[in-house]
Coordinates of C-alpha atoms in Angstrom, one line a residue:
Chain A
M1 CA 11.4 10.2 0.9
P2 CA 8.7 11.3 -1.6
P3 CA 7.7 14.9 -1.7
E4 CA 4.7 16.1 0.3
A5 CA 1.5 15.8 -1.8
P6 CA -0.4 19.1 -2.3
V7 CA -3.9 18.8 -1.1
E8 CA -5.4 18.3 -4.6
V9 CA -2.9 15.5 -5.3
Q10 CA -3.6 13.8 -2.0
L11 CA -7.4 14.0 -2.8
A12 CA -6.8 12.7 -6.3
L13 CA -4.6 9.8 -5.1
D14 CA -7.2 8.9 -2.4
F15 CA -9.9 8.9 -5.0
V16 CA -8.2 6.5 -7.4
A17 CA -6.5 4.3 -4.8
G18 CA -9.8 3.7 -3.0
R19 CA -11.2 2.3 -6.2
V20 CA -8.1 0.6 -7.7
N21 CA -7.0 -1.2 -4.6
R22 CA -10.4 -2.9 -4.1
R23 CA -9.3 -5.2 -6.9
A24 CA -6.9 -8.1 -6.3
G25 CA -3.9 -9.0 -8.5
P26 CA -0.6 -7.5 -9.3
G27 CA -0.4 -3.8 -9.2
R28 CA 2.0 -1.0 -10.1
A29 CA 2.3 2.7 -9.4
T30 CA 4.2 5.0 -11.7
G31 CA 4.6 8.6 -12.5
G32 CA 6.1 11.1 -14.9
D33 CA 9.2 11.3 -12.9
S34 CA 10.7 9.3 -10.0
A35 CA 9.3 11.7 -7.3
F36 CA 5.8 11.3 -8.7
A37 CA 6.3 7.5 -9.0
S38 CA 7.5 7.2 -5.4
L39 CA 4.5 9.3 -4.2
A40 CA 2.0 7.2 -6.1
E41 CA 3.6 4.0 -4.8
L42 CA 2.5 5.0 -1.3
W43 CA -1.1 4.6 -2.3
L44 CA -0.7 1.2 -3.9
D45 CA -1.5 -1.8 -1.7
G46 CA 1.1 -4.6 -1.6
V47 CA 4.4 -5.0 -3.3
P48 CA 4.5 -3.4 -6.8
A49 CA 4.9 -5.7 -9.8
T50 CA 8.2 -4.9 -11.6
A51 CA 7.3 -6.4 -14.9
G52 CA 4.4 -7.8 -16.9
P53 CA 0.7 -6.9 -17.1
V54 CA -1.0 -5.6 -14.0
E55 CA -4.6 -5.7 -12.7
R56 CA -4.2 -2.4 -10.8
L57 CA -2.3 0.7 -11.9
I58 CA -1.9 4.1 -10.3
Y59 CA -0.4 6.7 -12.7
L60 CA 0.5 10.2 -11.4
F61 CA 1.2 12.9 -14.0
P62 CA 2.3 11.1 -17.1
V63 CA 5.0 13.1 -18.8
D64 CA 3.8 12.6 -22.4
Q65 CA 1.3 10.6 -24.3
A66 CA 3.8 8.1 -25.7
T67 CA 5.0 7.0 -22.2
A68 CA 1.4 7.1 -21.0
R69 CA 0.4 4.8 -23.8
S70 CA 3.1 2.3 -22.9
A71 CA 2.2 2.3 -19.3
L72 CA -1.5 1.8 -20.0
F73 CA -0.9 -1.0 -22.4
E74 CA 0.4 -2.9 -19.4
L75 CA -3.1 -2.9 -17.9
A76 CA -4.4 -6.5 -18.2
P77 CA -8.0 -7.2 -19.5
G78 CA -10.3 -6.6 -16.6
G79 CA -7.8 -4.4 -14.9
L80 CA -8.5 -1.0 -13.4
A81 CA -6.2 2.1 -13.6
G82 CA -6.4 5.4 -11.8
V83 CA -4.8 8.1 -14.0
I84 CA -4.0 11.6 -12.6
A85 CA -3.0 14.1 -15.3
V86 CA -2.8 17.8 -15.8
G87 CA -6.3 19.1 -16.4
G88 CA -7.5 21.6 -19.0
L89 CA -6.4 24.6 -16.8
G90 CA -3.3 22.8 -15.4
A91 CA -1.0 24.4 -17.9
I92 CA -2.0 27.9 -16.7
V93 CA -1.5 26.8 -13.1
D94 CA 1.9 25.4 -13.9
R95 CA 3.0 28.5 -15.7
A96 CA 1.9 30.6 -12.6
R97 CA 3.8 28.3 -10.4
R98 CA 6.8 28.0 -12.8
R99 CA 6.8 24.2 -13.0
R100 CA 5.7 21.5 -15.3
R101 CA 3.9 18.4 -14.0
G102 CA 3.2 16.5 -17.3
C103 CA 0.9 16.3 -20.2
R104 CA -2.9 16.4 -20.6
L105 CA -4.8 13.2 -21.4
A106 CA -8.2 13.8 -23.1
P107 CA -11.0 11.3 -22.5
G108 CA -11.1 10.6 -26.3
W109 CA -7.5 9.7 -26.2
L110 CA -8.1 7.2 -23.4
R111 CA -11.0 5.7 -25.2
A112 CA -8.8 5.3 -28.3
L113 CA -6.6 3.0 -26.2
R114 CA -9.7 0.8 -25.8
L115 CA -10.1 1.9 -22.2
D116 CA -13.6 2.5 -20.6
I117 CA -13.7 5.6 -18.5
V118 CA -15.5 4.5 -15.3
E119 CA -15.2 7.9 -13.6
G120 CA -13.7 11.2 -14.5
I121 CA -13.5 14.3 -12.2
G122 CA -11.6 17.5 -12.1
L123 CA -9.9 19.1 -9.1
G124 CA -8.9 22.7 -8.6
G125 CA -8.9 25.6 -10.9
P126 CA -8.6 29.4 -11.1
L127 CA -10.6 30.0 -8.0
A128 CA -8.5 27.6 -6.0
L129 CA -5.3 29.2 -7.3
A130 CA -6.6 32.6 -6.4
W131 CA -7.4 31.5 -2.8
A132 CA -4.0 29.8 -2.5
V133 CA -2.2 33.0 -3.6
T134 CA -4.3 35.1 -1.2
A135 CA -3.6 32.7 1.7
R136 CA 0.1 32.9 1.0
R137 CA 0.1 36.7 0.8
A138 CA -1.9 36.9 4.0
A139 CA 0.5 34.7 5.8
A140 CA 3.5 36.5 4.4
S141 CA 2.1 39.9 5.5
G142 CA 1.7 38.6 9.1
R143 CA -2.1 38.1 9.1
P144 CA -2.4 34.5 10.2
A145 CA -6.2 34.6 11.0
L146 CA -6.9 35.8 7.4
A147 CA -4.5 33.3 6.0
D148 CA -6.3 30.5 7.7
R149 CA -9.7 31.7 6.4
C150 CA -8.3 31.9 2.9
E151 CA -6.7 28.4 3.3
F152 CA -10.1 26.9 4.1
Q153 CA -11.6 28.7 1.1
Y154 CA -8.8 27.3 -1.0
R155 CA -9.6 23.8 0.2
R156 CA -13.2 24.2 -0.7
A157 CA -12.3 25.6 -4.1
V158 CA -9.9 22.8 -4.9
A159 CA -12.8 20.5 -5.6
L160 CA -15.2 22.9 -7.2
H161 CA -14.6 22.1 -10.8
R162 CA -16.1 18.7 -11.6
S163 CA -15.1 18.6 -15.3
P164 CA -11.5 17.7 -16.0
R165 CA -11.6 20.2 -18.9
Y166 CA -12.0 23.1 -16.5
A167 CA -9.8 21.9 -13.7
D168 CA -6.2 22.0 -12.6
I169 CA -6.0 18.2 -12.3
A170 CA -7.9 15.6 -14.3
V171 CA -8.6 12.3 -12.6
Y172 CA -9.8 9.2 -14.5
V173 CA -10.6 5.7 -13.4
V174 CA -10.3 3.6 -16.5
H175 CA -11.1 -0.1 -17.1
R176 CA -9.7 -2.4 -19.7
P177 CA -12.6 -4.6 -20.9
G178 CA -11.8 -8.2 -20.4
Chain B
M1 CA -11.2 -8.7 27.8
S2 CA -14.6 -7.3 28.8
D3 CA -15.7 -10.5 30.6
A4 CA -16.6 -11.0 34.2
T5 CA -13.3 -9.7 35.5
P6 CA -13.7 -6.4 37.3
T7 CA -12.3 -3.9 34.9
L8 CA -11.9 -0.2 34.4
D9 CA -14.5 1.7 32.6
P10 CA -14.5 3.9 30.3
A11 CA -10.9 3.0 29.5
V12 CA -12.0 -0.6 28.7
R13 CA -14.8 0.5 26.6
I14 CA -12.5 2.7 24.5
A15 CA -10.0 -0.2 24.3
D16 CA -12.7 -2.5 23.0
W17 CA -13.5 0.0 20.2
I18 CA -9.8 0.6 19.4
E19 CA -9.3 -3.1 19.0
S20 CA -12.2 -3.3 16.6
T21 CA -10.2 -1.1 14.2
R22 CA -7.4 -3.5 13.8
T23 CA -6.5 -4.3 10.2
A24 CA -3.4 -5.6 8.4
G25 CA -0.4 -4.2 10.2
G26 CA -2.1 -2.4 13.1
Y27 CA -4.8 0.1 13.9
G28 CA -6.6 1.6 10.9
G29 CA -9.4 4.0 10.1
P30 CA -10.0 7.5 8.7
V31 CA -8.5 10.7 10.0
A32 CA -10.2 14.1 10.4
H33 CA -8.0 17.0 11.3
W34 CA -7.7 20.8 11.3
W35 CA -5.4 20.8 8.3
R36 CA -6.5 17.9 6.2
D37 CA -8.4 14.7 6.3
C38 CA -7.5 11.2 5.3
M39 CA -11.0 9.6 4.8
V40 CA -10.4 6.9 2.2
D41 CA -7.1 5.3 3.1
C42 CA -8.0 3.3 6.2
R43 CA -4.9 1.1 6.3
A44 CA -3.0 0.8 9.5
G45 CA -1.3 4.1 10.4
H46 CA 1.8 4.1 12.5
D47 CA 1.5 7.6 13.8
W48 CA 0.8 9.2 17.2
R49 CA -2.1 6.8 17.8
Y50 CA 0.6 4.4 19.0
E51 CA 1.6 6.8 21.8
G52 CA -1.8 6.7 23.4
I53 CA -2.5 3.1 22.6
I54 CA 0.7 1.7 24.2
C55 CA 0.6 4.1 27.1
G56 CA -3.1 3.4 27.7
Y57 CA -2.5 -0.3 27.8
L58 CA 0.5 0.2 30.1
G59 CA -1.7 2.3 32.3
L60 CA -4.4 -0.3 32.5
R61 CA -1.9 -3.0 33.3
A62 CA -0.5 -0.8 36.1
R63 CA -4.0 -0.3 37.5
T64 CA -5.1 -4.0 37.3
G65 CA -1.9 -6.0 37.3
D66 CA -3.5 -8.0 34.4
D67 CA -0.8 -9.1 31.9
R68 CA -3.3 -9.3 29.1
W69 CA -3.2 -5.5 28.8
L70 CA 0.6 -5.8 28.6
G71 CA 0.1 -8.3 25.8
R72 CA -1.8 -5.7 23.8
A73 CA 0.8 -3.1 24.5
R74 CA 3.5 -5.5 23.2
R75 CA 1.5 -6.3 20.1
A76 CA 1.2 -2.6 19.4
G77 CA 5.0 -2.3 19.8
D78 CA 5.4 -5.2 17.4
D79 CA 3.3 -3.4 14.8
L80 CA 5.7 -0.5 15.0
I81 CA 8.8 -2.8 14.7
D82 CA 7.2 -4.4 11.6
A83 CA 6.4 -1.0 10.1
Q84 CA 9.9 0.4 10.5
G85 CA 11.9 1.0 7.3
Q86 CA 15.6 1.2 6.7
H87 CA 15.7 4.9 7.5
G88 CA 14.2 4.4 10.9
T89 CA 10.8 5.8 9.8
F90 CA 7.5 4.0 10.1
S91 CA 5.1 3.4 7.2
R92 CA 2.0 5.6 7.1
S93 CA 3.2 7.7 10.0
A94 CA 1.9 11.1 9.0
F95 CA -1.8 10.9 10.3
E96 CA -3.8 13.4 8.2
L97 CA -1.0 13.2 5.6
N98 CA -1.1 9.4 5.5
P99 CA 0.1 7.3 3.7
R100 CA 3.3 9.4 4.0
S101 CA 6.0 8.3 6.4
G102 CA 8.4 10.5 8.4
G103 CA 5.5 12.2 10.1
T104 CA 6.1 14.8 12.8
P105 CA 5.5 14.6 15.8
H106 CA 4.0 11.2 15.0
E107 CA 7.2 9.1 14.8
A108 CA 8.5 10.7 18.0
A109 CA 5.2 10.0 19.7
A110 CA 5.2 6.4 18.6
S111 CA 8.8 6.2 19.9
I112 CA 7.5 7.4 23.3
G113 CA 5.1 4.4 23.3
L114 CA 8.0 2.0 22.4
L115 CA 10.3 3.5 25.1
R116 CA 7.7 3.4 27.8
L117 CA 7.0 -0.2 26.8
A118 CA 10.7 -1.1 26.9
L119 CA 11.1 0.6 30.3
A120 CA 8.0 -1.3 31.6
I121 CA 9.2 -4.7 30.6
R122 CA 13.0 -4.6 30.9
Q123 CA 12.7 -6.3 34.2
P124 CA 12.0 -9.3 33.8
D125 CA 12.3 -9.3 29.9
P126 CA 15.5 -7.4 28.9
V127 CA 15.6 -9.2 25.6
G128 CA 12.1 -8.2 24.6
A129 CA 12.7 -4.7 25.9
S130 CA 15.8 -4.3 23.8
R131 CA 13.7 -4.9 20.6
Y132 CA 11.4 -2.0 21.4
L133 CA 14.3 0.2 22.6
G134 CA 16.2 -0.5 19.4
A135 CA 13.3 0.5 17.2
A136 CA 12.8 3.7 19.1
E137 CA 16.5 4.5 19.1
R138 CA 16.7 4.0 15.3
C139 CA 13.7 6.2 14.8
L140 CA 15.0 9.0 17.0
V141 CA 18.6 8.9 15.9
V142 CA 18.3 8.1 12.1
A143 CA 15.0 9.7 11.3
H144 CA 15.2 12.7 13.7
I145 CA 18.7 13.6 14.8
E146 CA 20.4 12.7 11.5
R147 CA 17.6 14.1 9.3
L148 CA 16.0 17.0 11.2
W149 CA 18.7 18.4 13.6
D150 CA 19.7 21.9 12.6
S151 CA 23.1 22.4 14.1
A152 CA 23.2 26.1 13.2
V153 CA 20.2 27.0 15.3
R154 CA 20.5 23.9 17.7
S155 CA 16.9 22.7 17.3
F156 CA 14.9 20.2 15.3
R157 CA 13.4 21.3 12.0
D158 CA 9.9 20.2 11.1
V159 CA 10.9 19.6 7.5
A160 CA 14.4 18.6 6.5
G161 CA 14.9 21.1 3.7
R162 CA 13.7 24.3 5.2
P163 CA 14.3 26.2 8.4
S164 CA 11.2 25.4 10.3
F165 CA 10.2 24.8 14.0
V166 CA 7.0 23.6 15.6
P167 CA 7.2 23.8 19.4
N168 CA 4.6 21.2 20.3
K169 CA 6.2 18.7 18.0
A170 CA 9.6 19.6 19.4
C171 CA 8.2 18.9 22.9
T172 CA 7.0 15.5 21.9
L173 CA 10.5 14.8 20.6
V174 CA 12.0 16.2 23.8
E175 CA 9.8 13.7 25.8
A176 CA 11.1 10.9 23.6
L177 CA 14.7 11.9 24.0
L178 CA 14.4 12.1 27.7
L179 CA 13.0 8.6 27.8
L180 CA 15.8 7.4 25.4
A181 CA 18.4 8.9 27.7
Q182 CA 16.7 7.1 30.7
A183 CA 16.6 3.8 28.8
T184 CA 20.2 3.9 27.4
G185 CA 21.9 6.0 30.1
E186 CA 23.3 8.3 27.4
T187 CA 22.8 11.8 28.7
R188 CA 24.0 13.4 25.4
Y189 CA 20.4 13.0 24.1
V190 CA 19.4 15.5 26.8
E191 CA 22.4 17.8 26.8
E192 CA 23.0 18.0 23.1
Y193 CA 19.5 17.9 21.7
A194 CA 16.6 18.1 24.2
L195 CA 17.8 21.2 26.2
P196 CA 18.6 23.5 23.3
T197 CA 15.3 22.4 21.6
A198 CA 13.4 23.2 24.7
D199 CA 15.1 26.6 24.8
E200 CA 13.8 27.3 21.3
V201 CA 10.3 26.3 22.6
L202 CA 10.7 28.9 25.3
R203 CA 11.5 31.5 22.7
H204 CA 8.2 30.7 21.0
Q205 CA 6.2 31.3 24.2
R206 CA 4.5 34.6 24.8
R207 CA 5.2 36.1 28.2
G208 CA 3.9 39.3 29.8
R209 CA 1.5 39.9 32.7
A210 CA -0.6 42.3 30.6
D211 CA -0.6 40.0 27.6
P212 CA -4.0 38.1 27.2
L213 CA -2.0 35.4 25.5
D214 CA 0.6 35.1 28.3
G215 CA 1.9 31.5 28.3
A216 CA 0.6 30.6 24.8
V217 CA 3.1 29.0 22.5
A218 CA 3.3 30.1 18.9
Q219 CA 2.4 27.3 16.6
N220 CA 5.5 27.4 14.4
S221 CA 8.2 29.4 12.7
L222 CA 9.2 29.2 9.1
D223 CA 12.4 30.6 7.7
G224 CA 13.0 32.2 11.2
V225 CA 9.7 34.0 11.2
V226 CA 7.3 33.2 14.0
V227 CA 3.7 32.4 12.9
R228 CA 1.5 33.9 15.6
K229 CA -1.2 31.3 16.0
Y230 CA -1.9 29.9 19.4
F231 CA -3.7 26.6 19.8
P232 CA -4.7 25.7 23.3
Y233 CA -4.5 22.0 22.5
Y234 CA -0.9 22.2 21.3
A235 CA 0.1 24.4 24.3
A236 CA -1.2 21.5 26.4
R237 CA 0.9 19.1 24.3
C238 CA 4.0 21.1 25.4
I239 CA 3.5 20.8 29.1
P240 CA 4.6 17.2 29.8
A241 CA 8.0 17.7 28.2
L242 CA 8.6 21.0 29.9
L243 CA 7.8 19.4 33.3
D244 CA 10.0 16.4 32.5
L245 CA 12.9 18.7 31.7
A246 CA 12.3 20.7 34.9
S247 CA 12.4 17.5 36.9
A248 CA 15.5 16.2 35.0
T249 CA 17.5 19.4 35.2
G250 CA 16.1 21.3 38.1
D251 CA 15.9 24.4 35.8
G252 CA 13.1 26.5 37.0
R253 CA 12.6 28.1 33.5
Y254 CA 11.0 25.0 32.2
L255 CA 8.6 24.7 35.2
D256 CA 7.7 28.3 34.9
A257 CA 7.0 27.8 31.1
A258 CA 4.9 24.7 31.8
V259 CA 2.8 26.6 34.5
A260 CA 2.4 29.6 32.2
A261 CA 1.2 27.3 29.4
G262 CA -1.2 25.6 31.8
R263 CA -2.6 28.9 32.9
F264 CA -3.1 29.9 29.2
V265 CA -5.0 26.6 28.6
A266 CA -7.1 27.2 31.7
R267 CA -8.0 30.7 30.6
A268 CA -9.1 29.3 27.2
Q269 CA -11.4 26.8 28.7
A270 CA -15.1 27.4 27.8
P271 CA -17.9 26.8 30.3
D272 CA -18.8 23.6 28.4
G273 CA -15.3 22.3 29.0
G274 CA -14.2 22.7 25.3
F275 CA -11.6 24.9 23.9
P276 CA -11.4 27.1 20.8
Q277 CA -9.2 25.7 18.1
V278 CA -6.9 28.6 17.6
L279 CA -6.4 32.1 19.0
Y280 CA -4.6 34.9 17.3
E281 CA -3.5 38.4 18.3
L282 CA -6.0 41.2 18.8
G283 CA -8.6 38.9 20.1
E284 CA -9.3 37.0 16.8
V285 CA -10.4 33.4 17.2
N286 CA -11.0 30.4 15.0
E287 CA -13.4 28.5 17.2
H288 CA -14.0 25.3 15.3
P289 CA -13.6 22.5 15.3
R290 CA -13.4 22.1 19.1
W291 CA -11.8 18.8 19.9
V292 CA -13.6 16.1 22.0
A293 CA -11.4 12.9 22.1
A294 CA -8.2 14.9 22.1
L295 CA -9.3 16.5 25.4
G296 CA -7.7 13.5 27.0
D297 CA -4.3 15.1 26.2
V298 CA -5.4 18.4 27.8
L299 CA -6.7 16.7 30.9
R300 CA -3.5 14.6 31.2
A301 CA -1.3 17.6 30.9
M302 CA -3.3 19.7 33.3
A303 CA -3.3 16.8 35.8
L304 CA 0.5 16.9 35.7
L305 CA 0.3 20.5 36.8
E306 CA -1.8 19.6 39.9
P307 CA 1.1 20.1 42.3
Y308 CA 1.7 23.7 41.0
D309 CA -0.3 26.9 41.3
V310 CA -2.6 26.6 38.3
E311 CA -6.2 27.4 38.8
W312 CA -8.1 24.9 36.7
D313 CA -11.4 23.0 36.9
P314 CA -11.1 19.7 35.1
D315 CA -14.7 18.7 35.7
P316 CA -16.4 20.4 32.7
T317 CA -13.7 19.1 30.3
E318 CA -13.9 15.6 31.7
A319 CA -17.7 15.7 31.5
R320 CA -17.4 16.8 27.9
L321 CA -15.3 13.8 27.2
V322 CA -17.3 11.2 29.2
D323 CA -20.6 12.4 27.9
A324 CA -19.5 12.1 24.3
L325 CA -18.4 8.4 24.6
Y326 CA -20.5 6.2 22.4
P327 CA -22.0 3.0 23.8
N328 CA -19.5 0.9 22.0
G329 CA -16.5 2.8 23.4
A330 CA -15.8 4.9 20.3
M331 CA -15.1 8.6 20.8
P332 CA -16.4 11.4 18.5
T333 CA -13.7 13.6 17.2
A334 CA -14.9 17.1 17.6
S335 CA -17.8 19.6 17.3
G336 CA -18.0 22.4 14.7
F337 CA -16.3 21.0 11.7
A338 CA -19.1 22.5 9.6
H339 CA -18.0 26.0 10.8
Q340 CA -14.3 25.5 10.4
G341 CA -12.7 28.7 9.1
S342 CA -15.9 30.6 9.4
R343 CA -16.6 33.6 11.6
R344 CA -20.2 32.4 12.0
D345 CA -21.1 30.3 14.9
G346 CA -23.6 27.5 14.6
Q347 CA -25.0 24.3 15.8
L348 CA -24.6 22.2 12.6
V349 CA -23.3 18.7 13.3
E350 CA -20.9 17.5 10.7
F351 CA -20.0 13.9 9.8
R352 CA -16.3 14.4 10.9
D353 CA -17.5 15.6 14.3
L354 CA -19.1 12.3 14.9
L355 CA -16.5 10.2 13.2
P356 CA -14.4 8.2 15.6
V357 CA -10.6 8.4 14.8
V358 CA -8.1 6.1 16.5
G359 CA -5.5 8.8 16.5
W360 CA -7.7 11.0 18.6
A361 CA -9.5 8.3 20.7
D362 CA -6.1 7.1 22.0
K363 CA -5.7 10.4 23.8
A364 CA -8.9 9.8 25.8
F365 CA -7.9 6.1 26.2
R366 CA -4.5 7.1 27.7
Y367 CA -6.1 9.6 30.1
F368 CA -8.7 7.1 31.4
G369 CA -6.2 4.2 31.4
D370 CA -3.9 6.2 33.7
R371 CA -6.5 7.7 36.0
A372 CA -9.8 5.8 36.0
K373 CA -10.9 5.1 39.6
E374 CA -14.2 3.3 39.3
L375 CA -13.9 -0.5 39.1
H376 CA -16.8 -2.2 37.4
S377 CA -17.3 -4.6 34.5
A378 CA -17.7 -3.3 31.0
D379 CA -19.8 -5.4 28.7
A380 CA -19.4 -4.9 24.9
V381 CA -22.3 -2.9 23.7
E382 CA -23.2 -3.3 20.1
T383 CA -25.9 -0.7 19.9
E384 CA -26.3 0.9 16.5
V385 CA -25.7 4.7 16.7
R386 CA -27.6 6.9 14.3
R387 CA -27.2 10.7 14.2
S388 CA -28.3 13.3 11.8
C389 CA -25.5 15.3 10.3
V390 CA -24.3 17.3 7.3
F391 CA -21.3 16.7 5.1
R392 CA -20.0 18.8 2.2
G393 CA -23.3 20.8 2.1
R394 CA -25.6 17.7 2.1
R395 CA -27.7 16.2 4.8
G396 CA -27.1 12.7 5.9
V397 CA -27.1 10.2 8.7
F398 CA -24.0 9.0 10.6
V399 CA -24.4 5.3 11.3
M400 CA -22.1 3.2 13.4
D401 CA -22.6 -0.5 14.2
A402 CA -20.5 -3.6 14.6
R403 CA -19.5 -3.5 10.9
G404 CA -18.1 0.0 10.9
V405 CA -19.0 3.6 10.3
R406 CA -21.0 4.9 7.3
L407 CA -22.7 8.0 6.1
E408 CA -26.1 7.6 4.5
S409 CA -27.5 10.4 2.3
A410 CA -30.4 10.5 0.0
G411 CA -31.4 7.0 0.9
R412 CA -28.0 5.3 0.1
V413 CA -24.7 4.6 1.7
V414 CA -22.3 7.3 0.4
Y415 CA -19.3 6.5 2.7
W416 CA -18.5 3.3 4.4
W417 CA -15.4 2.5 6.5
R418 CA -15.8 -1.2 7.3
Y419 CA -13.7 -2.3 10.3
G420 CA -10.7 -4.4 9.1
Q421 CA -10.8 -3.0 5.6
G422 CA -7.9 -0.9 4.2
W423 CA -10.0 1.3 2.0
A424 CA -13.3 3.1 2.7
E425 CA -15.9 3.1 0.0
A426 CA -16.9 6.6 -0.9
E427 CA -18.8 8.4 -3.6
P428 CA -16.7 11.0 -5.4
W429 CA -18.4 14.0 -3.7
V430 CA -17.5 12.6 -0.3
I431 CA -13.8 12.8 -1.2
V432 CA -13.7 15.9 -3.3
R433 CA -16.9 17.8 -2.3

């Protein structure tokens, strides 16, 4: 069973899936590791294509630019992809949480692959991290009312940073011109 | 089915709306909840909505004798069979966490629907009944007993990899296990699993005459530490299982616990019939959102306590539910989402308050399906509903018509759930603020 998606990842997947799945044709979901791939697959309509070019692609946390390039080359002309990568502040968040989710993908790097960026947003950031830590500490110290209030502030803060550069997660919807 | 035949209203009106949400694989639509929302993925969800849908249709069939209602219950059961995977879980069964599967208490609740359906049809259709029973048994044995049973503490975990317990979810599972024992004749489901789990629920219940939270049930425990949050709605969700166990075993502790939970719920009732979302110790409260459609579950649980000594007036709560019903049979979800997590009170109407959600409307549907008394015809009403609201800090207009539900803001449609479509259209800020 795939891991539970943190709220920011669920929002990001909702965002890209709502756009990518409106298109017909073969689709694929992939990720930087098997857990991310199986999570992304839940958001893909229909049976995933196992090989060949795809019209729809959902890509969660590419591990490095080389594998991201290979995956995005599979996007057929006219196809739409939703790419969720670590944002400009993601490395700091990852260090704080002692994990690594994958690499950054800059808008310029995506354009160099001859992809048009249809939409780009950022999710989360230092404020969200601060509220998450506060909520956890409040819960751990037996203050559930305060923990709930902090949890709601965290959820509001998750989506506060619109620019991928200043966010925990960068979300791009890209189109391969046909 | 809303033709010239005398039918039950408002259950039939809600049924009409619930049917309008059908999409590939079952009943779809967005979800708004205390913890999270699932606003964009509107594909069919196989979560606790199926408990109320199947039981509601069985209730209507019992009231009318009309087999067309049974046909709908069977189709819902078929949705679950088609949605079941090899590990016994159902696809998209986690409600606000959809599209995840393995949702708690959702798969146990859906199994209750399957088991009640199997028990309802096994005479005269034992073959058909065995299909629904088999699916429920696979779900309860493989996805619950084999995956979530913690033999060290003799109760079900909420998540497989971590000591965790959620009493109201456990009670839903206890209800399902009691029905499974009834359907299969295997009492081990009660003796080995339901009883020790219910005992763990009792350990999460506050008791004490001087305690203002007497009868309340703690929301959960994690790593053995009880989280002291007390939701009146979830206390109500514990009552049917405790009463079932009291009836099955004759053990007065379960009846006593159910009555205490009922008295806690009754004390939490506001004059307008609503309930605060969550109470904490020392008088702290998180008032919002206050459920509307889900009040069907509260009314049903409290109705089960009618034979016992629980002082309770259902009228304001039932009025809150009936008055909220839209002309097309949809039910609004709540009031006060705009003030969630805030200490301030206010009258702002939020889009999610007005949004109808199948997995909440089914609670009202089941209640009315079981208990509605007035017989008169219900004609499909296709009136457009327009209400001013706010969402994510912006002003807008909630619009519901025969095509679906949308939010208009600044002169354009910014969110649109079209009935029958798997994905809602949404501007970025609607999803991520």
